[in-house]
Coordinates of C-alpha atoms in Angstrom, one line a residue:
M935 CA -18.2 8.2 -9.0
I936 CA -15.5 6.8 -6.8
T937 CA -16.1 3.1 -6.2
P938 CA -14.5 1.2 -3.3
R939 CA -12.0 -0.3 -5.8
S940 CA -11.1 3.0 -7.4
A941 CA -10.7 4.5 -3.9
T942 CA -7.9 2.0 -3.2
H943 CA -6.2 2.8 -6.5
I944 CA -6.4 6.5 -5.7
A945 CA -5.0 6.0 -2.2
T946 CA -2.1 3.9 -3.5
A947 CA -1.2 6.5 -6.1
A948 CA -1.5 9.3 -3.6
I949 CA 0.9 7.5 -1.3
L950 CA 3.4 7.1 -4.1
I951 CA 3.1 10.8 -5.0
L952 CA 3.2 12.0 -1.4
C953 CA 6.3 9.9 -0.8
A954 CA 8.1 11.4 -3.8
L955 CA 7.1 14.9 -2.8
T956 CA 8.3 14.3 0.8
L957 CA 11.6 13.0 -0.4
L958 CA 12.1 16.1 -2.6
A959 CA 11.2 18.4 0.3
M960 CA 13.8 16.5 2.4
G961 CA 16.4 17.5 -0.2
R962 CA 16.8 14.2 -1.9
V963 CA 18.0 14.4 -5.5
P964 CA 15.4 13.6 -8.2
I965 CA 17.8 11.4 -10.3
C966 CA 21.4 10.3 -10.0
E967 CA 23.7 13.3 -9.8
C968 CA 25.6 11.6 -12.7
G969 CA 22.8 13.0 -14.9
T970 CA 21.6 9.7 -16.3
V971 CA 18.8 7.3 -15.4
K972 CA 19.6 3.6 -15.9
L973 CA 17.0 0.9 -15.8
W974 CA 19.5 -1.3 -13.9
H975 CA 22.6 -0.5 -11.9
G976 CA 24.4 -3.7 -10.9
E977 CA 27.5 -2.3 -9.1
P978 CA 26.5 -2.4 -5.4
W979 CA 29.7 -0.8 -4.2
S980 CA 29.6 2.3 -6.3
S981 CA 28.3 5.7 -5.4
E982 CA 25.6 5.3 -8.1
N983 CA 23.9 2.4 -6.1
S984 CA 20.4 3.4 -5.0
Q985 CA 20.4 6.2 -7.6
H986 CA 18.9 4.5 -10.6
L987 CA 15.6 2.7 -11.2
T988 CA 16.6 -0.7 -10.1
D989 CA 19.6 -2.4 -8.4
W990 CA 20.4 -5.4 -6.3
Y991 CA 18.3 -4.0 -3.4
S992 CA 15.2 -4.0 -5.6
F993 CA 14.9 -7.7 -4.9
G994 CA 14.5 -6.9 -1.2
H995 CA 11.7 -4.5 -2.0
V996 CA 9.9 -7.3 -4.0
I997 CA 10.2 -9.5 -0.9
H998 CA 8.7 -6.7 1.2
G999 CA 5.7 -6.9 -1.1
F1000 CA 5.5 -10.7 -0.4
I1001 CA 5.6 -9.9 3.3
A1002 CA 2.9 -7.2 3.0
F1003 CA 0.7 -9.6 1.1
G1004 CA 1.2 -12.3 3.7
A1005 CA 0.2 -9.9 6.4
T1006 CA -2.9 -8.9 4.4
W1007 CA -3.7 -12.6 3.8
L1008 CA -3.6 -13.3 7.5
L1009 CA -6.1 -10.4 8.0
R1010 CA -8.1 -11.1 4.9
R1011 CA -11.5 -11.2 6.6
R1012 CA -10.9 -7.7 7.8
V1013 CA -8.8 -6.1 5.1
P1014 CA -9.9 -6.1 1.5
F1015 CA -7.2 -6.7 -1.1
G1016 CA -7.0 -3.1 -2.4
W1017 CA -6.7 -1.7 1.1
G1018 CA -4.0 -4.3 1.9
L1019 CA -2.1 -3.1 -1.2
A1020 CA -2.5 0.5 -0.1
A1021 CA -1.3 -0.4 3.5
G1022 CA 1.7 -2.2 2.0
T1023 CA 2.5 0.8 -0.2
F1024 CA 2.2 3.0 2.9
T1025 CA 4.7 0.9 4.9
S1026 CA 7.1 0.9 1.9
A1027 CA 6.8 4.7 1.4
L1028 CA 7.3 5.2 5.1
W1029 CA 10.4 3.2 5.1
E1030 CA 11.7 5.1 2.0
V1031 CA 11.3 8.4 4.0
I1032 CA 12.9 7.0 7.2
E1033 CA 15.7 5.4 5.2
N1034 CA 16.6 8.7 3.7
T1035 CA 16.9 10.7 6.9
E1036 CA 20.4 11.7 7.9
L1037 CA 20.1 9.6 11.1
V1038 CA 19.5 6.3 9.2
I1039 CA 21.9 7.2 6.4
E1040 CA 24.7 7.7 9.0
R1041 CA 23.6 4.4 10.7
F1042 CA 23.9 2.5 7.4
R1043 CA 27.4 4.1 6.8
A1044 CA 28.5 3.3 10.3
V1045 CA 27.4 -0.4 10.7
T1046 CA 27.0 -1.8 7.2
I1047 CA 29.1 -2.1 4.1
S1048 CA 27.3 0.9 2.6
L1049 CA 30.2 3.3 3.2
D1050 CA 29.4 5.3 0.0
Y1051 CA 25.7 5.5 0.8
Y1052 CA 24.3 9.0 0.8
G1053 CA 20.6 8.1 0.5
D1054 CA 18.4 7.2 -2.5
S1055 CA 17.4 9.4 -5.4
V1056 CA 13.7 10.0 -5.6
I1057 CA 13.4 8.0 -8.8
N1058 CA 15.1 5.0 -7.0
S1059 CA 12.8 5.3 -4.0
T1060 CA 9.7 5.5 -6.3
A1061 CA 11.0 2.4 -8.1
D1062 CA 11.5 0.6 -4.8
N1063 CA 7.9 1.3 -3.9
L1064 CA 6.8 0.0 -7.3
A1065 CA 9.0 -3.2 -6.7
M1066 CA 7.0 -3.7 -3.4
I1067 CA 3.8 -3.4 -5.3
L1068 CA 5.1 -5.9 -7.8
G1069 CA 5.9 -8.3 -5.0
F1070 CA 2.5 -7.9 -3.5
L1071 CA 0.8 -8.6 -6.8
L1072 CA 3.0 -11.6 -7.5
A1073 CA 2.3 -13.1 -4.0
A1074 CA -1.4 -12.6 -4.7
R1075 CA -1.2 -14.7 -7.8
L1076 CA 1.5 -17.3 -7.1
P1077 CA 1.1 -20.4 -4.8
W1078 CA 2.5 -19.7 -1.3
W1079 CA 5.4 -22.1 -1.9
A1080 CA 6.4 -20.3 -5.1
T1081 CA 6.4 -17.0 -3.2
V1082 CA 8.6 -18.5 -0.4
A1083 CA 10.9 -20.1 -3.0
L1084 CA 11.3 -16.8 -4.9
A1085 CA 12.0 -14.9 -1.6
L1086 CA 14.7 -17.4 -0.6
G1087 CA 16.1 -17.4 -4.2
F1088 CA 16.3 -13.6 -4.1
E1089 CA 18.1 -13.7 -0.7
V1090 CA 20.6 -16.3 -1.9
L1091 CA 21.2 -14.5 -5.1
T1092 CA 21.9 -11.1 -3.4
T1093 CA 24.0 -12.7 -0.7
L1094 CA 26.2 -14.5 -3.3
V1095 CA 26.5 -11.5 -5.6
M1096 CA 26.9 -8.6 -3.1
R1097 CA 27.1 -10.2 0.3
D1098 CA 23.9 -8.3 1.3
G1099 CA 20.2 -8.5 1.0
L1100 CA 17.0 -7.9 2.9
A1101 CA 17.8 -10.2 5.8
L1102 CA 21.5 -9.3 6.2
G1103 CA 20.8 -5.6 5.7
T1104 CA 18.1 -5.7 8.4
L1105 CA 20.4 -7.6 10.8
M1106 CA 23.2 -5.2 10.3
L1107 CA 21.1 -2.1 10.7
L1108 CA 19.4 -3.3 13.9
W1109 CA 22.0 -5.5 15.5
P1110 CA 25.4 -5.3 13.8
V1111 CA 27.6 -8.4 13.9
E1112 CA 31.2 -7.7 13.4
A1113 CA 32.0 -11.1 11.8
V1114 CA 29.2 -10.4 9.2
R1115 CA 30.6 -6.9 8.5
V1116 CA 34.1 -8.3 7.9
W1117 CA 32.8 -11.0 5.6
Q1118 CA 30.7 -8.4 3.7
Q1119 CA 33.8 -6.1 3.3
Q1120 CA 35.8 -8.9 1.8
G1121 CA 33.3 -9.0 -1.1
G1122 CA 33.7 -5.4 -2.2

């Protein structure tokens, strides 16, 4: 028998599977064309970025999980925890599909420092969705101030290491600032 709790687990798993199948149908490569799968790829300016399980952008996906939990918390009286997680997973999966369309890939290449970006591998997109789930679960268990501190720490870390992150990437994708782009290019 499917319980309400197991229904949310099934929905979340189905979203992950549907996202991966959609990306494969879109022609995304399952794994890095280099033929290997790395747990961590720490070279943000290489063509292998966004091709392995985790990279510097994984921190932004954890932050997305924090944000998804925050939205669920605000609607807590109406949205049970499990359905909030499923909704967060859906938004993460939807972004992974949109991010890997030719239109968005070309936008990234035109207005950000991601000149060698050709889209994510399916395994990287799946790991990005799992990073969002990790962020959601962490935010559910940590005090709010610890979640905010972690998010700020992740943003500072990625900004210092690669001159990019969730906030800067979003800014540059939606409203490119030439001074930021020049500063970012000086880091690579």
